[in-house]
Structure formats: C-alpha cells, structure tokens
PDB file of C-alpha atoms in Angstrom:
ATOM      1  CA  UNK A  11      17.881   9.014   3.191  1.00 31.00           C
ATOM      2  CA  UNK A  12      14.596   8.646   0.668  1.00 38.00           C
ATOM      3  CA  UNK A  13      15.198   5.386  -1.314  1.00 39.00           C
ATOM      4  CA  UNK A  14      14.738   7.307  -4.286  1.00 45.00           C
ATOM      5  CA  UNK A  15      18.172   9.006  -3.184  1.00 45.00           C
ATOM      6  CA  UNK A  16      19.433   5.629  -2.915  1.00 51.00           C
ATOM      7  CA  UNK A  17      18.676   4.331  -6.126  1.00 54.00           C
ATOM      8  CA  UNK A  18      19.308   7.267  -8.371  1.00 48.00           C
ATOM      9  CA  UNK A  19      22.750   7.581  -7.500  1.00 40.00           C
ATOM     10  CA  UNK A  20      23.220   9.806 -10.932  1.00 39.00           C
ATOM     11  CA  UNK A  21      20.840  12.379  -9.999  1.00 41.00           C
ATOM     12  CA  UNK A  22      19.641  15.022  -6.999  1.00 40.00           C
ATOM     13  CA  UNK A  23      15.386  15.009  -6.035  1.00 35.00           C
ATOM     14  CA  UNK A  24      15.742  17.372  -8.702  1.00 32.00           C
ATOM     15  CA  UNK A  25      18.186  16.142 -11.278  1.00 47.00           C
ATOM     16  CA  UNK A  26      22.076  16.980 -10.890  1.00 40.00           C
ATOM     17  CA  UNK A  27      23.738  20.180 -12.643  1.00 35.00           C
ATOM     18  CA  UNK A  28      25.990  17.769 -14.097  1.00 32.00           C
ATOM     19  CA  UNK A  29      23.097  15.850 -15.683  1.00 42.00           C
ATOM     20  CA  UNK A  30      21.502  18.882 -17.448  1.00 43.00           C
ATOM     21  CA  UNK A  31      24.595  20.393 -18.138  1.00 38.00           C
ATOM     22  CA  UNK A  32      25.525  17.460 -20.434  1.00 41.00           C
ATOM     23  CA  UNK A  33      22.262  18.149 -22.077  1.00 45.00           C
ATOM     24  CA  UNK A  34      23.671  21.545 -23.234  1.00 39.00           C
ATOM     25  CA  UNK A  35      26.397  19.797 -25.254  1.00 38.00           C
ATOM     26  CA  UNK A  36      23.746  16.429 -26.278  1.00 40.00           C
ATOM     27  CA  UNK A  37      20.077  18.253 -26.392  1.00 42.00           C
ATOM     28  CA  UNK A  38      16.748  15.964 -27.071  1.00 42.00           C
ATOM     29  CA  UNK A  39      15.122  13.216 -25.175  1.00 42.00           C
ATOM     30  CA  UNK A  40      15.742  10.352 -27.714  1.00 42.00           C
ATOM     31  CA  UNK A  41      17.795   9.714 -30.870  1.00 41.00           C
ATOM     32  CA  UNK A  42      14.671  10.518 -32.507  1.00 45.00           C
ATOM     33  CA  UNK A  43      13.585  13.634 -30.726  1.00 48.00           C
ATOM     34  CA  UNK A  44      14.446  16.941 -32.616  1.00 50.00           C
ATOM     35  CA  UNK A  45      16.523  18.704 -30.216  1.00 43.00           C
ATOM     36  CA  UNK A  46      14.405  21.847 -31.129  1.00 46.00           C
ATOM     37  CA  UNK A  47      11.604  20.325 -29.390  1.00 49.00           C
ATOM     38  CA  UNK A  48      13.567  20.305 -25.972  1.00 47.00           C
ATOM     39  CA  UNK A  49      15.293  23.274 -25.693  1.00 46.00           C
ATOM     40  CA  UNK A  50      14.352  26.847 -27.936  1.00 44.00           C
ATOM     41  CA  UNK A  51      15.108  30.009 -27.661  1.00 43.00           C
ATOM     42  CA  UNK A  52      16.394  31.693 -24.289  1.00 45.00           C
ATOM     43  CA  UNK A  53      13.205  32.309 -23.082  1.00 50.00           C
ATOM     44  CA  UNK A  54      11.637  28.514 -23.462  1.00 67.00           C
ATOM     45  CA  UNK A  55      11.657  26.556 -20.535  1.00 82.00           C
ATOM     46  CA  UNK A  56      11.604  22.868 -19.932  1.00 91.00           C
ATOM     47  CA  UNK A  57       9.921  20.904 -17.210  1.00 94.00           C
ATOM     48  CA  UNK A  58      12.171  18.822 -15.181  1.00 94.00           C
ATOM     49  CA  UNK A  59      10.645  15.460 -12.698  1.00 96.00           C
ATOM     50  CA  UNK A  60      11.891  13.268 -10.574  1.00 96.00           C
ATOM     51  CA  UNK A  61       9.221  10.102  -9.889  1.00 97.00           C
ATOM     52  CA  UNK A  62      10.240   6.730  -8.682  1.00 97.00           C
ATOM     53  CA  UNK A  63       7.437   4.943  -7.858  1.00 98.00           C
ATOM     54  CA  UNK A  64       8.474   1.564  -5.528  1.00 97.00           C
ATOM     55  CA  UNK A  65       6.490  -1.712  -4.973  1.00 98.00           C
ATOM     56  CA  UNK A  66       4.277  -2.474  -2.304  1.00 97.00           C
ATOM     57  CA  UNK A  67       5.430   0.365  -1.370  1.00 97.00           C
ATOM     58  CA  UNK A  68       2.860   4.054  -1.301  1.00 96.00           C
ATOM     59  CA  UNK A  69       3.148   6.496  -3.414  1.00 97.00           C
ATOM     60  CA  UNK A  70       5.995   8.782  -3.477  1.00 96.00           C
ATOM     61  CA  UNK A  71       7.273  12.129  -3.297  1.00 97.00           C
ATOM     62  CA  UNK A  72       7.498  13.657  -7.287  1.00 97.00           C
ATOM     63  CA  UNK A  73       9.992  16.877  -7.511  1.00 96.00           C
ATOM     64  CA  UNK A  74       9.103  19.030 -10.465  1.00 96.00           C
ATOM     65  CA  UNK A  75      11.776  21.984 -11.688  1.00 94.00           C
ATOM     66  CA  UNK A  76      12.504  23.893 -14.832  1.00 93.00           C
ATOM     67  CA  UNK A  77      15.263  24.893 -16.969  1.00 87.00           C
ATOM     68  CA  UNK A  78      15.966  28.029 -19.248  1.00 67.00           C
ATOM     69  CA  UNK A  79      17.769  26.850 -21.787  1.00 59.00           C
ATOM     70  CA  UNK A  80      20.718  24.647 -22.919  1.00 54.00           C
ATOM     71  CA  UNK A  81      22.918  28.079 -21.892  1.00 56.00           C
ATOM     72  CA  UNK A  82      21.282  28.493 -18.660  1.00 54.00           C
ATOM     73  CA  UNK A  83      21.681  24.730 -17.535  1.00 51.00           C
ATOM     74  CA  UNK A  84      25.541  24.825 -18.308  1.00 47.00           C
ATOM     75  CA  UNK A  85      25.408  27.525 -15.443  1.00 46.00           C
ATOM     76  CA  UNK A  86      23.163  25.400 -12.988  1.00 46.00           C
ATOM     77  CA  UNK A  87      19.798  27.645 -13.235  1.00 50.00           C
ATOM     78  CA  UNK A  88      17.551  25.377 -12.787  1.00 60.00           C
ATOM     79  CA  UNK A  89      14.205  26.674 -10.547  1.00 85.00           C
ATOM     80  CA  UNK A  90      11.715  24.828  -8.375  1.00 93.00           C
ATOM     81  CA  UNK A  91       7.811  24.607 -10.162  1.00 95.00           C
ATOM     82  CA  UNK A  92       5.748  24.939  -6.812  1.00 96.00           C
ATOM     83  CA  UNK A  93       2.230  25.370  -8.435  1.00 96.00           C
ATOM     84  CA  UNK A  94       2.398  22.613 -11.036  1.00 97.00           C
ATOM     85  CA  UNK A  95      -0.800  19.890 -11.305  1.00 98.00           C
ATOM     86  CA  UNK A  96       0.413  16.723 -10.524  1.00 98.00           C
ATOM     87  CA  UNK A  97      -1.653  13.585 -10.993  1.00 98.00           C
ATOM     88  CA  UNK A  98      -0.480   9.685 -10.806  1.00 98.00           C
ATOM     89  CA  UNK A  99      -3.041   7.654 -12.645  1.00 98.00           C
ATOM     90  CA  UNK A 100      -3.448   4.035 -12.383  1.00 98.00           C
ATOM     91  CA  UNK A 101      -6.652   2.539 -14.063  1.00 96.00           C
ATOM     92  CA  UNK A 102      -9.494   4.665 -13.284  1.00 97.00           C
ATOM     93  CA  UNK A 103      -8.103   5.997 -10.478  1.00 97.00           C
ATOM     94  CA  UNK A 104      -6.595   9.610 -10.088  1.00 97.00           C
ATOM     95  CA  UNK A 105      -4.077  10.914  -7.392  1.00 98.00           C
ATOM     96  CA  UNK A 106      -3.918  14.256  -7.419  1.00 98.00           C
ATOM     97  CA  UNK A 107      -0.465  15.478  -5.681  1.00 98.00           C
ATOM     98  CA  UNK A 108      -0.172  18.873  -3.114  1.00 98.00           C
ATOM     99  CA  UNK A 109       2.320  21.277  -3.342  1.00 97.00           C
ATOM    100  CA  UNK A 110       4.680  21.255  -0.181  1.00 96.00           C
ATOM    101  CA  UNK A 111       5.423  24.987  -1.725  1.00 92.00           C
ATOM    102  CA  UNK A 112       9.187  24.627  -1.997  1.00 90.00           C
ATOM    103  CA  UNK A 113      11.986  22.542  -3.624  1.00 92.00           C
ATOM    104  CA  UNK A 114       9.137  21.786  -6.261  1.00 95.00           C
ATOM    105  CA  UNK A 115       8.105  18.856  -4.057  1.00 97.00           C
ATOM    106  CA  UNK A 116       4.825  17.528  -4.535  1.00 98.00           C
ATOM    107  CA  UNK A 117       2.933  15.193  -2.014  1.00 98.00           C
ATOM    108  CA  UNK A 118       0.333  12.373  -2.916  1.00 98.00           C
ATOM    109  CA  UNK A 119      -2.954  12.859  -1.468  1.00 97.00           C
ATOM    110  CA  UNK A 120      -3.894  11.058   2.214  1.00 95.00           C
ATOM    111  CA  UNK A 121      -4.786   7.536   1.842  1.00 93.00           C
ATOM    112  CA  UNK A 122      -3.363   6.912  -1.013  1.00 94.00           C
ATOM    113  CA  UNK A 123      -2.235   3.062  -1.599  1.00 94.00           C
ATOM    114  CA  UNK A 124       0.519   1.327  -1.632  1.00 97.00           C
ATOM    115  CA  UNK A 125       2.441   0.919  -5.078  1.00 98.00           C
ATOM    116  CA  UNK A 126       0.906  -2.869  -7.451  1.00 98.00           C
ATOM    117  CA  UNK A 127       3.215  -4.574  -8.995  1.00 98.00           C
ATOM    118  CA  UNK A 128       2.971  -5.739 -12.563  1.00 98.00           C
ATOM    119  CA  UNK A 129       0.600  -2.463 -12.969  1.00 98.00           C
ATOM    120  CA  UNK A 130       0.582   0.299 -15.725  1.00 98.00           C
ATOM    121  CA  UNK A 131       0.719   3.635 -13.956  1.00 98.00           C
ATOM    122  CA  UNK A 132       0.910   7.218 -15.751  1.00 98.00           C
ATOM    123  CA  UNK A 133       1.926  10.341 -14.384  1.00 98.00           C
ATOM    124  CA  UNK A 134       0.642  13.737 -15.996  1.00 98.00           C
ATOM    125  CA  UNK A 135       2.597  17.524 -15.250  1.00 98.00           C
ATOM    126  CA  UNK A 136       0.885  20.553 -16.152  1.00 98.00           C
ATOM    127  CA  UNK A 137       2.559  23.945 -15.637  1.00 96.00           C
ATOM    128  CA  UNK A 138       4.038  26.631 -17.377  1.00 93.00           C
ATOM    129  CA  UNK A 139       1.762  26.406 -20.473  1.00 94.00           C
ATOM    130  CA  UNK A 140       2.790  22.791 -20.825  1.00 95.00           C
ATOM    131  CA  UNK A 141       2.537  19.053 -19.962  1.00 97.00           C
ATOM    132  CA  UNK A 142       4.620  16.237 -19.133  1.00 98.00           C
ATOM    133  CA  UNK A 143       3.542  12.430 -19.618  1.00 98.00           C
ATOM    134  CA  UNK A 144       4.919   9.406 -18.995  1.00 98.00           C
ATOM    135  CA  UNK A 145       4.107   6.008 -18.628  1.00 98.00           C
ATOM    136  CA  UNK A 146       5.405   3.027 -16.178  1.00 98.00           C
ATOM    137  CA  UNK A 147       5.147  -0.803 -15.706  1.00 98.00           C
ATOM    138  CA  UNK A 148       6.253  -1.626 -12.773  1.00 98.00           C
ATOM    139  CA  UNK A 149       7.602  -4.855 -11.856  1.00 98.00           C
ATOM    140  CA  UNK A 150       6.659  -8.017 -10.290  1.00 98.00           C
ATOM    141  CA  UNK A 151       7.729  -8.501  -6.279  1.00 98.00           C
ATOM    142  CA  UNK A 152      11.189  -8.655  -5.997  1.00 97.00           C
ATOM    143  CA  UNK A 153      12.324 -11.645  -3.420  1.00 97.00           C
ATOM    144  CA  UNK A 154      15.420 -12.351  -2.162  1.00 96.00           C
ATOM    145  CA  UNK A 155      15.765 -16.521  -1.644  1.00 95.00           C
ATOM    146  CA  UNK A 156      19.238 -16.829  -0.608  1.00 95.00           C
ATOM    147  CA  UNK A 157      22.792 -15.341   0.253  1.00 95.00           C
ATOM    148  CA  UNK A 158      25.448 -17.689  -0.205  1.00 95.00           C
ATOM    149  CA  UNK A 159      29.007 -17.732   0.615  1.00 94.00           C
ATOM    150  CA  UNK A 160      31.205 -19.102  -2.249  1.00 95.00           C
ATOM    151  CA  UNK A 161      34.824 -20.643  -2.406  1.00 91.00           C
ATOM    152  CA  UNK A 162      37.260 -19.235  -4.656  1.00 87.00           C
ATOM    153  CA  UNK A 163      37.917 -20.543  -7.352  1.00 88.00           C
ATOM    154  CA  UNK A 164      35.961 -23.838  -7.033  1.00 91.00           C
ATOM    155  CA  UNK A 165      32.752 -21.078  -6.377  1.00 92.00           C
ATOM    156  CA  UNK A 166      31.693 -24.186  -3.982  1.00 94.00           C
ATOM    157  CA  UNK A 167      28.560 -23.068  -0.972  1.00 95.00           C
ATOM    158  CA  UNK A 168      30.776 -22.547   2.017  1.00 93.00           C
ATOM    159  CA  UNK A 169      27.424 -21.622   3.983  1.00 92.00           C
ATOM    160  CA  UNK A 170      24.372 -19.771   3.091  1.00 94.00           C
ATOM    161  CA  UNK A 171      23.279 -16.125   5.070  1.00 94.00           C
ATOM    162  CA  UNK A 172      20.072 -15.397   6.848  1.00 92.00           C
ATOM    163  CA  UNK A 173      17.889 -13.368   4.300  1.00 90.00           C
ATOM    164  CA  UNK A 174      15.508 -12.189   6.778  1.00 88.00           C
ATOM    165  CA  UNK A 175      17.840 -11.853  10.068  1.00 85.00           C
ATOM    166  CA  UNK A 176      21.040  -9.698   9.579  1.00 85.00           C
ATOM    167  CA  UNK A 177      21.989 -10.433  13.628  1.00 84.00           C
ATOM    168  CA  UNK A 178      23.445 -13.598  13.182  1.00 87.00           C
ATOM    169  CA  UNK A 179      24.944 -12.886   9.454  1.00 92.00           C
ATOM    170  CA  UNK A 180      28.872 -12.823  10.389  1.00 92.00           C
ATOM    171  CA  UNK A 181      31.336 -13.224   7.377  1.00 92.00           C
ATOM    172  CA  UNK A 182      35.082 -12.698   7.906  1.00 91.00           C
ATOM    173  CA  UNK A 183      36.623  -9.507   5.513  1.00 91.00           C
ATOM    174  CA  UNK A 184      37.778 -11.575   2.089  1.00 89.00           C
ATOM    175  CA  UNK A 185      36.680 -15.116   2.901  1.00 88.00           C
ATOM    176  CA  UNK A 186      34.908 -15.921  -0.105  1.00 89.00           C
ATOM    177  CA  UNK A 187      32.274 -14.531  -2.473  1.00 92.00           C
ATOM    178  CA  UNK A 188      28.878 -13.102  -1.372  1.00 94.00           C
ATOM    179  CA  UNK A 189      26.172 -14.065  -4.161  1.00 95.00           C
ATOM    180  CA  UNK A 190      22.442 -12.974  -3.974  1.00 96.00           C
ATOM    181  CA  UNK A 191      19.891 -15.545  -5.445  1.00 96.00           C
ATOM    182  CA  UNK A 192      16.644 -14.679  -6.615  1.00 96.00           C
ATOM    183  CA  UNK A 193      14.282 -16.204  -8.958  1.00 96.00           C
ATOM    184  CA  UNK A 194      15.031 -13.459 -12.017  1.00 95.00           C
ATOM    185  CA  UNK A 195      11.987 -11.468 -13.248  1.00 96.00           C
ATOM    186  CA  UNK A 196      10.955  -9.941 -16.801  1.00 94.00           C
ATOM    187  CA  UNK A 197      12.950  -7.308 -16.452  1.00 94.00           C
ATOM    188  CA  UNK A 198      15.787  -5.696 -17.908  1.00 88.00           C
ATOM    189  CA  UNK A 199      18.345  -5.598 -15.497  1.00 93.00           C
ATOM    190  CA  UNK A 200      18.668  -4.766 -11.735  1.00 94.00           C
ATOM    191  CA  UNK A 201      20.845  -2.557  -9.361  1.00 92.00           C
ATOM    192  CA  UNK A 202      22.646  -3.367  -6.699  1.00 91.00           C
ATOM    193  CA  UNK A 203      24.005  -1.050  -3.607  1.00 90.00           C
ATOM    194  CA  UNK A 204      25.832  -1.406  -0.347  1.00 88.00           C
ATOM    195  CA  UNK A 205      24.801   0.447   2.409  1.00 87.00           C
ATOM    196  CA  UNK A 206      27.241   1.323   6.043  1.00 82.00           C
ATOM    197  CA  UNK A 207      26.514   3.574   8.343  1.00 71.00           C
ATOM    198  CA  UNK A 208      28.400   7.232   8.289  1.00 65.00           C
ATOM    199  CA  UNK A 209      29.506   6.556   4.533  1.00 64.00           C
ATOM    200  CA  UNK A 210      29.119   7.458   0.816  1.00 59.00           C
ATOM    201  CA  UNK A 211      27.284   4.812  -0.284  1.00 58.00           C
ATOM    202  CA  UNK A 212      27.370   4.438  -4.129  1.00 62.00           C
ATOM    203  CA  UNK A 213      25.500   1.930  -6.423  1.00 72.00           C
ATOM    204  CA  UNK A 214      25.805  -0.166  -9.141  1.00 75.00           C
ATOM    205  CA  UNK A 215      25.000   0.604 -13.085  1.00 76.00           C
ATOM    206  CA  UNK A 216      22.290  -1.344 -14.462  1.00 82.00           C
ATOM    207  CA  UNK A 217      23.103  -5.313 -14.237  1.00 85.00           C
ATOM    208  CA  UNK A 218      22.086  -8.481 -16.155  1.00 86.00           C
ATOM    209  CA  UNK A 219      21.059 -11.306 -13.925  1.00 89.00           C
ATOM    210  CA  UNK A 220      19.463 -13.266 -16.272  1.00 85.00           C
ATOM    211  CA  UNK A 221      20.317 -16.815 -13.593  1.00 92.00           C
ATOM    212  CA  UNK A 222      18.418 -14.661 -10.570  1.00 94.00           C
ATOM    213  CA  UNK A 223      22.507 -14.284  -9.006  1.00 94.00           C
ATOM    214  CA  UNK A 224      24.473 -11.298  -8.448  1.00 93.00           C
ATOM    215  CA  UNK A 225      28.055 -11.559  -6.704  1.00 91.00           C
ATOM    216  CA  UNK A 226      28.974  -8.848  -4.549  1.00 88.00           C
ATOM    217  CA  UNK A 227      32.918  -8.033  -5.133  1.00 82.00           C
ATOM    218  CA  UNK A 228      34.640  -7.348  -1.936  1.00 85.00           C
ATOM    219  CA  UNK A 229      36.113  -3.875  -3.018  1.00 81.00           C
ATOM    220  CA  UNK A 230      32.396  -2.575  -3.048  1.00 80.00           C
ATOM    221  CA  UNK A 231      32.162  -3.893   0.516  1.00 87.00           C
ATOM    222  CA  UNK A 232      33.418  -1.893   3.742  1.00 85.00           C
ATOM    223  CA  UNK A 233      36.185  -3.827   5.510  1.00 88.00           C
ATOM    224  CA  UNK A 234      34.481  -3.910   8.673  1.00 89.00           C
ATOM    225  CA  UNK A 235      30.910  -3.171  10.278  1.00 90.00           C
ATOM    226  CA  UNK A 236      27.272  -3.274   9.624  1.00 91.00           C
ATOM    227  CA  UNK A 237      26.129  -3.371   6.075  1.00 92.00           C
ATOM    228  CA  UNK A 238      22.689  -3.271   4.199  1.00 92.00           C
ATOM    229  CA  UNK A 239      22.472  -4.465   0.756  1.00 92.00           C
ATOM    230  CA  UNK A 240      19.765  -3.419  -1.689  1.00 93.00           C
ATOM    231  CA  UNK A 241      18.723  -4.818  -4.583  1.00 94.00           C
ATOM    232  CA  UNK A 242      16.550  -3.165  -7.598  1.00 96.00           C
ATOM    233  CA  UNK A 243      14.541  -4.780 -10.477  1.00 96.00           C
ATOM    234  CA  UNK A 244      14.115  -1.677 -12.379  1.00 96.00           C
ATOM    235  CA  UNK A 245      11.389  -0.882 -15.276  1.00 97.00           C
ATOM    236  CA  UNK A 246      12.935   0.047 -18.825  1.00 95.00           C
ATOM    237  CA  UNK A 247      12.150   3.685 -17.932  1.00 96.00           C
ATOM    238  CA  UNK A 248      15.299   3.179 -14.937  1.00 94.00           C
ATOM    239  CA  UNK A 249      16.786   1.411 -17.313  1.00 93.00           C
ATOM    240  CA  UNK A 250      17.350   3.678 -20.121  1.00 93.00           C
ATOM    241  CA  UNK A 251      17.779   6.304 -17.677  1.00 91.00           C
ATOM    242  CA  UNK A 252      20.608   4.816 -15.093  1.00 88.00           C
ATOM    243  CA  UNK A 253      22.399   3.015 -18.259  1.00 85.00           C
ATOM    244  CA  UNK A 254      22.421   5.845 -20.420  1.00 84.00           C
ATOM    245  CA  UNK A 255      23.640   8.520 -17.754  1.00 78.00           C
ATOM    246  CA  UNK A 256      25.890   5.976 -16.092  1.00 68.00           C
ATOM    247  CA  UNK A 257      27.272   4.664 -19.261  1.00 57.00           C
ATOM    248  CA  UNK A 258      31.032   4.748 -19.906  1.00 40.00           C
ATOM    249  CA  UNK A 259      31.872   1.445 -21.339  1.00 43.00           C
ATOM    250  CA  UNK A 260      33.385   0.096 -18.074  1.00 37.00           C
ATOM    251  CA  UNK A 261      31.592  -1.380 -15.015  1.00 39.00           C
ATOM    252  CA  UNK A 262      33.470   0.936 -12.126  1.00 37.00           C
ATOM    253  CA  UNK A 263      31.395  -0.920  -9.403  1.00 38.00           C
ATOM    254  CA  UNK A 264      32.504  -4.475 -10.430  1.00 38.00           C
ATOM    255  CA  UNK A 265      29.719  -6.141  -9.400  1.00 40.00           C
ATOM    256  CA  UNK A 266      28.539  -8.456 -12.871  1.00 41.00           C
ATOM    257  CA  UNK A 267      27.788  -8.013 -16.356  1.00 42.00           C
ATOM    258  CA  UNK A 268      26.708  -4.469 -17.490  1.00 46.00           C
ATOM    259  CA  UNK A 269      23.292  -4.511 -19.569  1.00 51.00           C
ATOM    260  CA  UNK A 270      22.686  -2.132 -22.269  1.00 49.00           C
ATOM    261  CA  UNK A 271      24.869  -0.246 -24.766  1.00 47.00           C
ATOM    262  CA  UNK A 272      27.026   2.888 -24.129  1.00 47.00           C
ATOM    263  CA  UNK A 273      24.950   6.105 -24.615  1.00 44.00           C
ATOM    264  CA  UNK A 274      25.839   9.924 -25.419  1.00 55.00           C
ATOM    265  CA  UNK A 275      22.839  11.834 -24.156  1.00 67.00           C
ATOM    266  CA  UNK A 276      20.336  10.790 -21.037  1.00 81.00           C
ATOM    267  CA  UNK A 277      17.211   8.952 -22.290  1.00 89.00           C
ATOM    268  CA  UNK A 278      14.603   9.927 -20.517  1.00 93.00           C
ATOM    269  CA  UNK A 279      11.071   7.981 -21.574  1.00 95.00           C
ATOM    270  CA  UNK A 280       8.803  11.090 -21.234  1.00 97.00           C
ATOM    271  CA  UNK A 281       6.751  13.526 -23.353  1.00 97.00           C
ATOM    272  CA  UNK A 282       6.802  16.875 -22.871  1.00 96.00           C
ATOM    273  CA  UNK A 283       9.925  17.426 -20.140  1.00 95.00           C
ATOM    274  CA  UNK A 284      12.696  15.744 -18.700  1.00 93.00           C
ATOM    275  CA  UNK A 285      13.311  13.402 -16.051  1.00 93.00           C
ATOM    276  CA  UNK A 286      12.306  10.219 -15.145  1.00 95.00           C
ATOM    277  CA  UNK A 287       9.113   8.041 -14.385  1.00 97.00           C
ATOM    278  CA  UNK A 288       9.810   4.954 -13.411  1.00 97.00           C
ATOM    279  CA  UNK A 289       9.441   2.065 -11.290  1.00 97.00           C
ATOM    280  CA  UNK A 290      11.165  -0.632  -9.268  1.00 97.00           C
ATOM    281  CA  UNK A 291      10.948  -3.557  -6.493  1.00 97.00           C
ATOM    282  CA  UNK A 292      13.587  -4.382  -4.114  1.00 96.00           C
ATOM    283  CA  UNK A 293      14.511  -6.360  -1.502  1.00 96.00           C
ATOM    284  CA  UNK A 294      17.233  -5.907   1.107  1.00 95.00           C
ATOM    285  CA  UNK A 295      19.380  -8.334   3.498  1.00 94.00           C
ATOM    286  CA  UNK A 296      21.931  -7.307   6.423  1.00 94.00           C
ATOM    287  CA  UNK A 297      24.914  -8.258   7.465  1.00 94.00           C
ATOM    288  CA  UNK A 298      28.666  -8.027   9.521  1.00 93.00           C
ATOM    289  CA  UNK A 299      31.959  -7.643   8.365  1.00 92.00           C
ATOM    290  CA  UNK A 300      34.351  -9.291  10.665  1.00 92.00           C
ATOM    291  CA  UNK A 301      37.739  -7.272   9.591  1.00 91.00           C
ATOM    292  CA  UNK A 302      41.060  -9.718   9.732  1.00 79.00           C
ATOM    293  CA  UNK A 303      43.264 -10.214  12.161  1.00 69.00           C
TER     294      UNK A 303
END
C-alpha cells in the first residue's frame, strides 16, 4: 500500500465520493472563498489533486481528476485528467511530471531527488483552461528516540522497546501503556497509525504532542501478532485538511489530545482546485503482541 494511502485515511489517490459529495452541501475552499469561485454552472469543472510529498523520501506520485459540479459530485462523477502539466518546483528547480495515461496519475521525471526537509516546495496544475497552485513547507526529520512501556496508573518505565529492531520487541496484550518519544518539532500536530498484516488499518486524526509523547491505547492495537506503527509530523496543509475532514468533535481513535477546531467544509490550502498539497516526515517502529493466556 502507497504511504500516501496510509496517511490519508479520509481520502482515495483521487479524493473519496464521500469527500466531494459533502462539498455539494458546504461548497468553497475556505471560509473566505466565494463558493461561486469553486463550483458554477453545470458545465464548470473543477480540478481535483492528490500530492503528499514525504521526507527524505523522492518525489511522489500526484493524481489529478475533475468534477462537474456540486450536482454531479453528489452522484460520484468525478473523471481522471490524463493530459494535465504537472510541475513540482523547489527553488530554481523544475520537475516536470509524465502522464501514466490513466487514473489521472502523474509520474515525476527519472532522477529526481529525494524529498528536503524544512524546504518550500510548490506544485503548479494546468489543464482544462485552468491552474492549480499550492504551496508546502515541509517539515524537519522526524526521529523516533524511544518506546516505552508504562505502568498503570503510576505511568512508571516498566522497560523501554527497540526503536530500530522490531525482532526482539515482545509486549504481552494489556500489560501497560505503549508511549512514543520524540523530540517534538514546529509543527502543528502529528498522526499516528497501526499497521497488522491482513487488516483494515485506520489512523489517527490530527494530534498535539507538544512533550514529543504519544500513548498508543490498547483498543487501537490488534490483540495478537506483528504490528508496525507510523508516525506523521504533518505540514499545516495536512493539517487543515485531515482535521477539517476528520473533524467531529470526538477523538474515535483514542490515541491523545485532538488539535484544531471542529470544521463544516474540507479546507483545502490551494488556488485554483481542490485537494491537497502537502507534506510530512515519519518514522516507524515494530513490534509483537503476545495475546493472554
């Protein structure tokens, strides 16, 4: 599965139904946008991407589609753009993306580099008469230090996981807390999700982890078996994005304090079109469930 998948649990490579559906009811980009200026008349269409870009990580996949209108998106026509210019810009530098020729997926060029951190990065979309722009930051390295197992209630160290080894990372199903450590970067908030094998794996809304510490709640956890955690530090473009399509008021996943407010409509940080362009680091540790006896 692309980690793009992974992290944009809310969306498809191409943006859900469900997503642009709730634009028919909730049009515009922003509280400021005039709705007018996002969807018109039957015959306007809007320009739909899908562009996570990862650190340390080379350049990614970009999915480019289109909508009718707010009528047509409540009935799931949405269309792939297969002869769009795509372009990632970073500095002077210009990556110009290839067509695939289906599913609107678009391909950076050969030898292009791996994802900087801390770096400004914009993307430019031109097809159908139009043009998309956005703009990214995209974090500093993210770095897990440590995985401890806590105590309950006195939240003591009972012993501390392997962050680069999952093969000798054994914890016993419900004996204690799992808590991530990092040293926390300038960013607004993180994800977190829990990988097994064969399952559904799900992940977190945006979280504040302000200390550098997440705590992974056992219901999100798989009572036995191999697991891979992921963690994000997401730019504000995931940010609005994840908080204000996964906002509901209540943290479902459980796993720490929710960041951001409670939204109506997506926010989606780009001119022209819909979508996202963001950015994120991550870092990932493994481990075994031992189930009880």
């Amino acid at each position: 599965m692309r980690i793009t998948a992974r992290l944009l649990r809310c969306i498809t490579p191409v943006l859900s139904v469900a997503l642009l559906a709730g634009l028919a009811a909730h049009p515009g980009c922003s509280g400021e946008r005039d709705p007018a200026t996002l969807f018109g008349p039957d015959e306007r269409v809007t320009i739909v991407v899908d562009a996570v870009l990862y650190v340390d990580r080379l350049l990614p996949e970009i999915f480019v589609t289109r909508t009718r209108s707010a009528d047509a998106v409540s009935t799931g026509d949405a269309t792939a753009v297969n002869d769009a210019e795509v372009t990632v810009i970073q500095g002077l530098a210009e990556y110009r993306y290839a067509s695939a020729g289906r599913r609107g997926l678009y391909l950076p060029p050969s030898g292009a580099p791996r994802v900087r951190p801390n770096t400004e990065y914009r993307l430019r979309v031109r097809a159908l008469g139009g043009e998309v722009r956005g703009v990214t930051s995209t974090p500093a390295p993210l770095v897990i230090d440590e995985i401890a197992v806590l105590e309950e209630p006195s939240m003591e160290v009972i012993r501390r996981l392997d962050p680069d080894s999952a093969a000798g990372n054994r914890v016993r199903y419900l004996e204690g807390l799992i808590e991530v450590r990092f040293d926390p970067l300038d960013v607004e908030a993180y994800q977190v999700i829990v990988l097994e094998p064969g399952s559904e794996d799900g992940g977190s809304p945006p979280l504040e982890a302000r200390d550098g510490r997440l705590l992974l709640p056992w219901f999100a956890i798989g009572s036995s078996g191999e697991h891979e955690v992921e963690v994000y530090a997401l730019d504000r473009n995931l940010f609005d994005f994840l908080r204000s399509v996964q906002a509901s008021g209540q943290n479902a996943f459980g796993f720490g304090s929710l960041a951001g407010d409670t939204f109506e409509r997506p926010v989606f940080n780009l001119d022209g079109g819909i979508g996202v362009f963001g950015s994120a680091s991550l870092d990932t540790f493994g481990f075994f469930v031992i189930p009880e006896h």
